Amino acid sequence: DAKTTQPPSMDCAEGRAANLPCNHSTISGNEYVYWYRQIHSQGPQYIIHGLKNNETNEMASLIITEDRKSSTLILPHATLRDTAVYYCIVRVVNAGNNRKLIWGLGTSLAVNP
Amino acid sequence: NAGVTQTPKFQVLKTGQSMTLQCAQDMNHEYMSWYRQDPGMGLRLIHYSVGAGITDQGEVPNGYNVSRSTTEDFPLRLLSAAPSQTSVYFCASSRTGGRNEKLFFGSGTQLSVL
């Protein structure tokens, strides 16, 4: 079962910030939160990931709450090319130190002109 | 630098036929994996490998076989295709070890089983 919950769809005006929420209330202490996006049936593209600290890179910012039960992906100035399905994913590390990503259904973000 | 290359992009099979989906990466990644993506469902892990000669099952391994004879290649075999295997298949790779475990995905193979 997916361990994350996201709204199925969101809209954002071009040039404005897009804030995509994700709930991961059952996350464990050693599980990372990853964000990927998928543009029109292409292969998913990595955006950002974090454990408990906020993270920022050239694509986005990731805000993780102190209790780690939820996070928000921020696209600071959304463009039409950011229209995609955004996946919030928990990385599970099992006893054998093998890493698996558990994917949910994602949020379909539409950036409107 | 090609990244992760999948072939073919499209394939139509009849029930019972066999085929191999090819995946190759040129980034010297130790970790490789196969996912399937179906409408209304998230990506589901089929099989994965943490290095040459090592493979393990994911969430939905039934009906699929894999092997990892080299670091670069990780083929997915359907021994007897079934309509339930109609899906889009993605191969992904990443480095092993460290915090930076981002996955690099191929462009996908759209498979239809009639």
PDB file of C-alpha atoms in Angstrom:
ATOM      1  CA  ASP A   1       0.000   0.000   0.000  1.00  0.00           C
ATOM      2  CA  ALA A   2       1.132   3.505  -0.777  1.00  0.00           C
ATOM      3  CA  LYS A   3       2.321   5.339   2.307  1.00  0.00           C
ATOM      4  CA  THR A   4       1.612   8.845   1.040  1.00  0.00           C
ATOM      5  CA  THR A   5      -1.563  10.831   0.374  1.00  0.00           C
ATOM      6  CA  GLN A   6      -1.762  13.670  -2.145  1.00  0.00           C
ATOM      7  CA  PRO A   7      -4.628  15.684  -3.626  1.00  0.00           C
ATOM      8  CA  PRO A   8      -5.478  14.270  -7.056  1.00  0.00           C
ATOM      9  CA  SER A   9      -5.277  17.595  -8.866  1.00  0.00           C
ATOM     10  CA  MET A  10      -4.286  21.232  -8.438  1.00  0.00           C
ATOM     11  CA  ASP A  11      -4.201  24.382 -10.536  1.00  0.00           C
ATOM     12  CA  CYS A  12      -1.660  27.166 -10.477  1.00  0.00           C
ATOM     13  CA  ALA A  13      -1.299  30.417 -12.402  1.00  0.00           C
ATOM     14  CA  GLU A  14       1.834  30.831 -14.468  1.00  0.00           C
ATOM     15  CA  GLY A  15       4.480  32.796 -12.588  1.00  0.00           C
ATOM     16  CA  ARG A  16       2.986  32.059  -9.189  1.00  0.00           C
ATOM     17  CA  ALA A  17       4.301  29.626  -6.619  1.00  0.00           C
ATOM     18  CA  ALA A  18       2.870  26.125  -6.701  1.00  0.00           C
ATOM     19  CA  ASN A  19       2.595  24.472  -3.291  1.00  0.00           C
ATOM     20  CA  LEU A  20       1.963  20.732  -3.470  1.00  0.00           C
ATOM     21  CA  PRO A  21       1.095  19.022  -0.176  1.00  0.00           C
ATOM     22  CA  CYS A  22       1.740  15.436   0.851  1.00  0.00           C
ATOM     23  CA  ASN A  23       0.749  13.483   3.930  1.00  0.00           C
ATOM     24  CA  HIS A  24       2.943  10.641   5.118  1.00  0.00           C
ATOM     25  CA  SER A  25       1.644  10.117   8.634  1.00  0.00           C
ATOM     26  CA  THR A  26       3.084   6.605   9.020  1.00  0.00           C
ATOM     27  CA  ILE A  27       6.607   7.537   7.983  1.00  0.00           C
ATOM     28  CA  SER A  28       9.393   5.955  10.033  1.00  0.00           C
ATOM     29  CA  GLY A  29      12.512   7.609  11.312  1.00  0.00           C
ATOM     30  CA  ASN A  30      14.802   6.251   8.603  1.00  0.00           C
ATOM     31  CA  GLU A  31      12.488   6.873   5.654  1.00  0.00           C
ATOM     32  CA  TYR A  32      13.234   9.667   3.213  1.00  0.00           C
ATOM     33  CA  VAL A  33      10.614  11.679   1.339  1.00  0.00           C
ATOM     34  CA  TYR A  34      11.218  11.951  -2.390  1.00  0.00           C
ATOM     35  CA  TRP A  35       9.462  14.003  -5.047  1.00  0.00           C
ATOM     36  CA  TYR A  36       9.366  13.103  -8.717  1.00  0.00           C
ATOM     37  CA  ARG A  37       7.323  14.394 -11.593  1.00  0.00           C
ATOM     38  CA  GLN A  38       6.099  12.817 -14.798  1.00  0.00           C
ATOM     39  CA  ILE A  39       5.384  14.892 -17.853  1.00  0.00           C
ATOM     40  CA  HIS A  40       2.928  13.362 -20.290  1.00  0.00           C
ATOM     41  CA  SER A  41       3.865   9.676 -20.023  1.00  0.00           C
ATOM     42  CA  GLN A  42       7.598  10.306 -20.093  1.00  0.00           C
ATOM     43  CA  GLY A  43       9.754   8.582 -17.511  1.00  0.00           C
ATOM     44  CA  PRO A  44       9.512  10.150 -14.045  1.00  0.00           C
ATOM     45  CA  GLN A  45      12.050  12.869 -13.291  1.00  0.00           C
ATOM     46  CA  TYR A  46      13.685  13.364  -9.907  1.00  0.00           C
ATOM     47  CA  ILE A  47      12.991  16.714  -8.246  1.00  0.00           C
ATOM     48  CA  ILE A  48      14.201  16.681  -4.648  1.00  0.00           C
ATOM     49  CA  HIS A  49      14.361  14.591  -1.489  1.00  0.00           C
ATOM     50  CA  GLY A  50      14.828  15.050   2.253  1.00  0.00           C
ATOM     51  CA  LEU A  51      14.823  13.323   5.608  1.00  0.00           C
ATOM     52  CA  LYS A  52      13.890  15.958   8.188  1.00  0.00           C
ATOM     53  CA  ASN A  53      15.474  19.232   7.161  1.00  0.00           C
ATOM     54  CA  ASN A  54      14.095  21.572   4.546  1.00  0.00           C
ATOM     55  CA  GLU A  55      15.856  21.252   1.220  1.00  0.00           C
ATOM     56  CA  THR A  56      16.260  23.508  -1.802  1.00  0.00           C
ATOM     57  CA  ASN A  57      17.738  22.968  -5.234  1.00  0.00           C
ATOM     58  CA  GLU A  58      17.521  24.593  -8.634  1.00  0.00           C
ATOM     59  CA  MET A  59      14.108  23.068  -9.302  1.00  0.00           C
ATOM     60  CA  ALA A  60      12.173  23.351  -6.057  1.00  0.00           C
ATOM     61  CA  SER A  61      12.058  23.583  -2.284  1.00  0.00           C
ATOM     62  CA  LEU A  62      10.921  20.858   0.089  1.00  0.00           C
ATOM     63  CA  ILE A  63       9.412  21.762   3.434  1.00  0.00           C
ATOM     64  CA  ILE A  64       9.044  18.892   5.912  1.00  0.00           C
ATOM     65  CA  THR A  65       7.064  19.421   9.112  1.00  0.00           C
ATOM     66  CA  GLU A  66       8.820  18.903  12.413  1.00  0.00           C
ATOM     67  CA  ASP A  67       6.875  15.705  13.147  1.00  0.00           C
ATOM     68  CA  ARG A  68       7.681  14.533   9.582  1.00  0.00           C
ATOM     69  CA  LYS A  69       4.080  13.532   8.964  1.00  0.00           C
ATOM     70  CA  SER A  70       3.657  15.863   6.035  1.00  0.00           C
ATOM     71  CA  SER A  71       5.644  17.852   3.521  1.00  0.00           C
ATOM     72  CA  THR A  72       5.161  20.483   0.837  1.00  0.00           C
ATOM     73  CA  LEU A  73       6.891  20.802  -2.500  1.00  0.00           C
ATOM     74  CA  ILE A  74       7.233  24.382  -3.641  1.00  0.00           C
ATOM     75  CA  LEU A  75       7.814  25.399  -7.245  1.00  0.00           C
ATOM     76  CA  PRO A  76       8.637  29.086  -6.721  1.00  0.00           C
ATOM     77  CA  HIS A  77       7.674  30.423 -10.157  1.00  0.00           C
ATOM     78  CA  ALA A  78       5.602  27.863 -12.025  1.00  0.00           C
ATOM     79  CA  THR A  79       5.773  27.786 -15.817  1.00  0.00           C
ATOM     80  CA  LEU A  80       3.638  25.974 -18.370  1.00  0.00           C
ATOM     81  CA  ARG A  81       6.402  23.361 -18.634  1.00  0.00           C
ATOM     82  CA  ASP A  82       5.797  22.450 -14.994  1.00  0.00           C
ATOM     83  CA  THR A  83       2.423  20.941 -15.911  1.00  0.00           C
ATOM     84  CA  ALA A  84       2.875  17.322 -14.859  1.00  0.00           C
ATOM     85  CA  VAL A  85       1.917  14.662 -12.332  1.00  0.00           C
ATOM     86  CA  TYR A  86       3.913  15.122  -9.125  1.00  0.00           C
ATOM     87  CA  TYR A  87       4.634  12.123  -6.947  1.00  0.00           C
ATOM     88  CA  CYS A  88       5.476  12.267  -3.273  1.00  0.00           C
ATOM     89  CA  ILE A  89       7.239   9.041  -2.364  1.00  0.00           C
ATOM     90  CA  VAL A  90       8.554   7.450   0.766  1.00  0.00           C
ATOM     91  CA  ARG A  91      11.792   5.509   0.510  1.00  0.00           C
ATOM     92  CA  VAL A  92      11.744   2.358   2.581  1.00  0.00           C
ATOM     93  CA  VAL A  93      14.970   0.778   3.783  1.00  0.00           C
ATOM     94  CA  ASN A  94      14.381  -2.838   4.763  1.00  0.00           C
ATOM     95  CA  ALA A  95      16.397  -5.102   7.027  1.00  0.00           C
ATOM     96  CA  GLY A  96      18.695  -6.058   4.165  1.00  0.00           C
ATOM     97  CA  ASN A  97      19.469  -2.385   3.523  1.00  0.00           C
ATOM     98  CA  ASN A  98      17.685  -2.613   0.193  1.00  0.00           C
ATOM     99  CA  ARG A  99      15.903   0.523  -0.821  1.00  0.00           C
ATOM    100  CA  LYS A 100      12.411   0.588  -2.303  1.00  0.00           C
ATOM    101  CA  LEU A 101      10.260   3.500  -3.290  1.00  0.00           C
ATOM    102  CA  ILE A 102       6.533   3.242  -2.633  1.00  0.00           C
ATOM    103  CA  TRP A 103       4.616   5.301  -5.192  1.00  0.00           C
ATOM    104  CA  GLY A 104       1.158   6.782  -4.755  1.00  0.00           C
ATOM    105  CA  LEU A 105      -1.128   8.268  -7.411  1.00  0.00           C
ATOM    106  CA  GLY A 106       0.396  11.714  -7.387  1.00  0.00           C
ATOM    107  CA  THR A 107      -1.027  15.192  -7.930  1.00  0.00           C
ATOM    108  CA  SER A 108      -1.820  16.342 -11.441  1.00  0.00           C
ATOM    109  CA  LEU A 109      -0.667  19.969 -11.539  1.00  0.00           C
ATOM    110  CA  ALA A 110      -2.034  22.208 -14.273  1.00  0.00           C
ATOM    111  CA  VAL A 111      -0.208  25.494 -14.744  1.00  0.00           C
ATOM    112  CA  ASN A 112      -2.490  27.942 -16.501  1.00  0.00           C
ATOM    113  CA  PRO A 113      -1.455  30.997 -18.537  1.00  0.00           C
TER     114      PRO A 113
ATOM    115  CA  ASN B   1      25.761  10.462 -22.079  1.00  0.00           C
ATOM    116  CA  ALA B   2      22.643   8.437 -22.946  1.00  0.00           C
ATOM    117  CA  GLY B   3      21.483   7.717 -19.372  1.00  0.00           C
ATOM    118  CA  VAL B   4      18.913   4.917 -19.230  1.00  0.00           C
ATOM    119  CA  THR B   5      17.899   3.444 -22.568  1.00  0.00           C
ATOM    120  CA  GLN B   6      14.859   1.226 -23.018  1.00  0.00           C
ATOM    121  CA  THR B   7      13.895  -0.748 -26.086  1.00  0.00           C
ATOM    122  CA  PRO B   8      11.485  -1.193 -27.710  1.00  0.00           C
ATOM    123  CA  LYS B   9       9.251   1.856 -27.175  1.00  0.00           C
ATOM    124  CA  PHE B  10       6.132   0.024 -28.268  1.00  0.00           C
ATOM    125  CA  GLN B  11       5.288  -3.671 -28.488  1.00  0.00           C
ATOM    126  CA  VAL B  12       2.177  -5.690 -29.218  1.00  0.00           C
ATOM    127  CA  LEU B  13       2.102  -9.348 -28.199  1.00  0.00           C
ATOM    128  CA  LYS B  14      -0.385 -12.154 -28.408  1.00  0.00           C
ATOM    129  CA  THR B  15      -1.299 -14.060 -25.273  1.00  0.00           C
ATOM    130  CA  GLY B  16       1.305 -16.715 -24.582  1.00  0.00           C
ATOM    131  CA  GLN B  17       4.127 -15.108 -26.517  1.00  0.00           C
ATOM    132  CA  SER B  18       7.408 -14.331 -24.853  1.00  0.00           C
ATOM    133  CA  MET B  19       9.602 -11.308 -25.156  1.00  0.00           C
ATOM    134  CA  THR B  20      12.384  -9.391 -23.465  1.00  0.00           C
ATOM    135  CA  LEU B  21      12.317  -5.701 -22.622  1.00  0.00           C
ATOM    136  CA  GLN B  22      15.793  -4.284 -22.776  1.00  0.00           C
ATOM    137  CA  CYS B  23      17.271  -1.747 -20.370  1.00  0.00           C
ATOM    138  CA  ALA B  24      20.798  -0.361 -20.427  1.00  0.00           C
ATOM    139  CA  GLN B  25      22.487   2.413 -18.489  1.00  0.00           C
ATOM    140  CA  ASP B  26      25.863   4.024 -19.068  1.00  0.00           C
ATOM    141  CA  MET B  27      26.275   5.725 -15.690  1.00  0.00           C
ATOM    142  CA  ASN B  28      27.956   2.788 -13.910  1.00  0.00           C
ATOM    143  CA  HIS B  29      25.017   2.549 -11.540  1.00  0.00           C
ATOM    144  CA  GLU B  30      24.854  -0.456  -9.262  1.00  0.00           C
ATOM    145  CA  TYR B  31      21.109  -0.289  -8.624  1.00  0.00           C
ATOM    146  CA  MET B  32      18.615  -1.012 -11.406  1.00  0.00           C
ATOM    147  CA  SER B  33      14.910  -1.682 -11.276  1.00  0.00           C
ATOM    148  CA  TRP B  34      11.789  -2.306 -13.323  1.00  0.00           C
ATOM    149  CA  TYR B  35       8.406  -0.684 -12.717  1.00  0.00           C
ATOM    150  CA  ARG B  36       5.041  -1.002 -14.347  1.00  0.00           C
ATOM    151  CA  GLN B  37       2.542   1.824 -14.535  1.00  0.00           C
ATOM    152  CA  ASP B  38      -1.170   1.207 -14.931  1.00  0.00           C
ATOM    153  CA  PRO B  39      -4.043   3.738 -15.084  1.00  0.00           C
ATOM    154  CA  GLY B  40      -5.306   4.643 -11.657  1.00  0.00           C
ATOM    155  CA  MET B  41      -2.327   3.090  -9.907  1.00  0.00           C
ATOM    156  CA  GLY B  42       1.067   4.329  -8.888  1.00  0.00           C
ATOM    157  CA  LEU B  43       4.252   2.853 -10.256  1.00  0.00           C
ATOM    158  CA  ARG B  44       4.749  -0.638  -8.922  1.00  0.00           C
ATOM    159  CA  LEU B  45       8.107  -2.296  -8.516  1.00  0.00           C
ATOM    160  CA  ILE B  46       8.519  -5.574 -10.389  1.00  0.00           C
ATOM    161  CA  HIS B  47      12.135  -6.583  -9.788  1.00  0.00           C
ATOM    162  CA  TYR B  48      15.309  -4.845  -8.793  1.00  0.00           C
ATOM    163  CA  SER B  49      19.045  -5.455  -8.633  1.00  0.00           C
ATOM    164  CA  VAL B  50      21.704  -3.998  -6.359  1.00  0.00           C
ATOM    165  CA  GLY B  51      24.574  -5.188  -8.528  1.00  0.00           C
ATOM    166  CA  ALA B  52      25.683  -7.653 -11.157  1.00  0.00           C
ATOM    167  CA  GLY B  53      24.592 -11.170 -10.257  1.00  0.00           C
ATOM    168  CA  ILE B  54      22.105  -9.978  -7.610  1.00  0.00           C
ATOM    169  CA  THR B  55      18.362  -9.639  -8.182  1.00  0.00           C
ATOM    170  CA  ASP B  56      15.336  -9.519  -5.920  1.00  0.00           C
ATOM    171  CA  GLN B  57      11.569  -9.352  -6.211  1.00  0.00           C
ATOM    172  CA  GLY B  58       9.518  -6.220  -5.864  1.00  0.00           C
ATOM    173  CA  GLU B  59       5.774  -5.839  -5.291  1.00  0.00           C
ATOM    174  CA  VAL B  60       4.511  -7.546  -8.446  1.00  0.00           C
ATOM    175  CA  PRO B  61       7.110 -10.071  -9.665  1.00  0.00           C
ATOM    176  CA  ASN B  62       4.805 -12.837 -10.911  1.00  0.00           C
ATOM    177  CA  GLY B  63       5.061 -13.475 -14.632  1.00  0.00           C
ATOM    178  CA  TYR B  64       8.390 -11.689 -14.982  1.00  0.00           C
ATOM    179  CA  ASN B  65      11.994 -12.824 -14.836  1.00  0.00           C
ATOM    180  CA  VAL B  66      15.173 -10.782 -14.635  1.00  0.00           C
ATOM    181  CA  SER B  67      18.904 -11.341 -14.646  1.00  0.00           C
ATOM    182  CA  ARG B  68      21.873  -9.038 -14.161  1.00  0.00           C
ATOM    183  CA  SER B  69      24.967 -10.398 -15.849  1.00  0.00           C
ATOM    184  CA  THR B  70      26.603  -6.986 -16.289  1.00  0.00           C
ATOM    185  CA  THR B  71      26.419  -3.655 -14.487  1.00  0.00           C
ATOM    186  CA  GLU B  72      25.029  -1.977 -17.596  1.00  0.00           C
ATOM    187  CA  ASP B  73      22.135  -4.253 -18.567  1.00  0.00           C
ATOM    188  CA  PHE B  74      18.996  -5.370 -16.775  1.00  0.00           C
ATOM    189  CA  PRO B  75      16.551  -7.131 -19.133  1.00  0.00           C
ATOM    190  CA  LEU B  76      12.985  -7.977 -18.148  1.00  0.00           C
ATOM    191  CA  ARG B  77      11.565 -11.193 -19.562  1.00  0.00           C
ATOM    192  CA  LEU B  78       7.926 -12.106 -20.039  1.00  0.00           C
ATOM    193  CA  LEU B  79       7.875 -15.868 -20.517  1.00  0.00           C
ATOM    194  CA  SER B  80       4.185 -16.207 -21.413  1.00  0.00           C
ATOM    195  CA  ALA B  81       2.477 -12.879 -21.888  1.00  0.00           C
ATOM    196  CA  ALA B  82      -0.998 -12.330 -20.469  1.00  0.00           C
ATOM    197  CA  PRO B  83      -3.475  -9.468 -21.067  1.00  0.00           C
ATOM    198  CA  SER B  84      -2.968  -8.441 -17.436  1.00  0.00           C
ATOM    199  CA  GLN B  85       0.587  -7.502 -18.361  1.00  0.00           C
ATOM    200  CA  THR B  86      -0.601  -4.755 -20.680  1.00  0.00           C
ATOM    201  CA  SER B  87       1.072  -1.725 -19.166  1.00  0.00           C
ATOM    202  CA  VAL B  88       3.789   0.862 -19.515  1.00  0.00           C
ATOM    203  CA  TYR B  89       7.120  -0.391 -18.242  1.00  0.00           C
ATOM    204  CA  PHE B  90       9.881   1.811 -16.898  1.00  0.00           C
ATOM    205  CA  CYS B  91      13.442   0.915 -16.109  1.00  0.00           C
ATOM    206  CA  ALA B  92      15.324   3.016 -13.562  1.00  0.00           C
ATOM    207  CA  SER B  93      18.817   3.129 -12.114  1.00  0.00           C
ATOM    208  CA  SER B  94      20.707   4.847  -9.332  1.00  0.00           C
ATOM    209  CA  ARG B  95      24.038   4.786  -7.534  1.00  0.00           C
ATOM    210  CA  THR B  96      24.279   2.563  -4.477  1.00  0.00           C
ATOM    211  CA  GLY B  97      25.172   4.054  -1.143  1.00  0.00           C
ATOM    212  CA  GLY B  98      24.917   7.541   0.293  1.00  0.00           C
ATOM    213  CA  ARG B  99      21.967   9.845   0.693  1.00  0.00           C
ATOM    214  CA  ASN B 100      21.723  10.878  -2.944  1.00  0.00           C
ATOM    215  CA  GLU B 101      19.701   7.936  -4.233  1.00  0.00           C
ATOM    216  CA  LYS B 102      17.774   9.674  -6.949  1.00  0.00           C
ATOM    217  CA  LEU B 103      16.486   7.406  -9.679  1.00  0.00           C
ATOM    218  CA  PHE B 104      17.085   7.985 -13.363  1.00  0.00           C
ATOM    219  CA  PHE B 105      14.286   6.638 -15.534  1.00  0.00           C
ATOM    220  CA  GLY B 106      14.153   5.472 -19.097  1.00  0.00           C
ATOM    221  CA  SER B 107      11.493   6.711 -21.490  1.00  0.00           C
ATOM    222  CA  GLY B 108       9.334   3.620 -21.097  1.00  0.00           C
ATOM    223  CA  THR B 109       8.000   0.691 -23.117  1.00  0.00           C
ATOM    224  CA  GLN B 110       4.294   0.582 -23.891  1.00  0.00           C
ATOM    225  CA  LEU B 111       3.246  -3.070 -24.053  1.00  0.00           C
ATOM    226  CA  SER B 112      -0.099  -4.370 -25.228  1.00  0.00           C
ATOM    227  CA  VAL B 113      -1.001  -8.053 -24.855  1.00  0.00           C
ATOM    228  CA  LEU B 114      -3.962  -9.152 -26.926  1.00  0.00           C
TER     229      LEU B 114
END
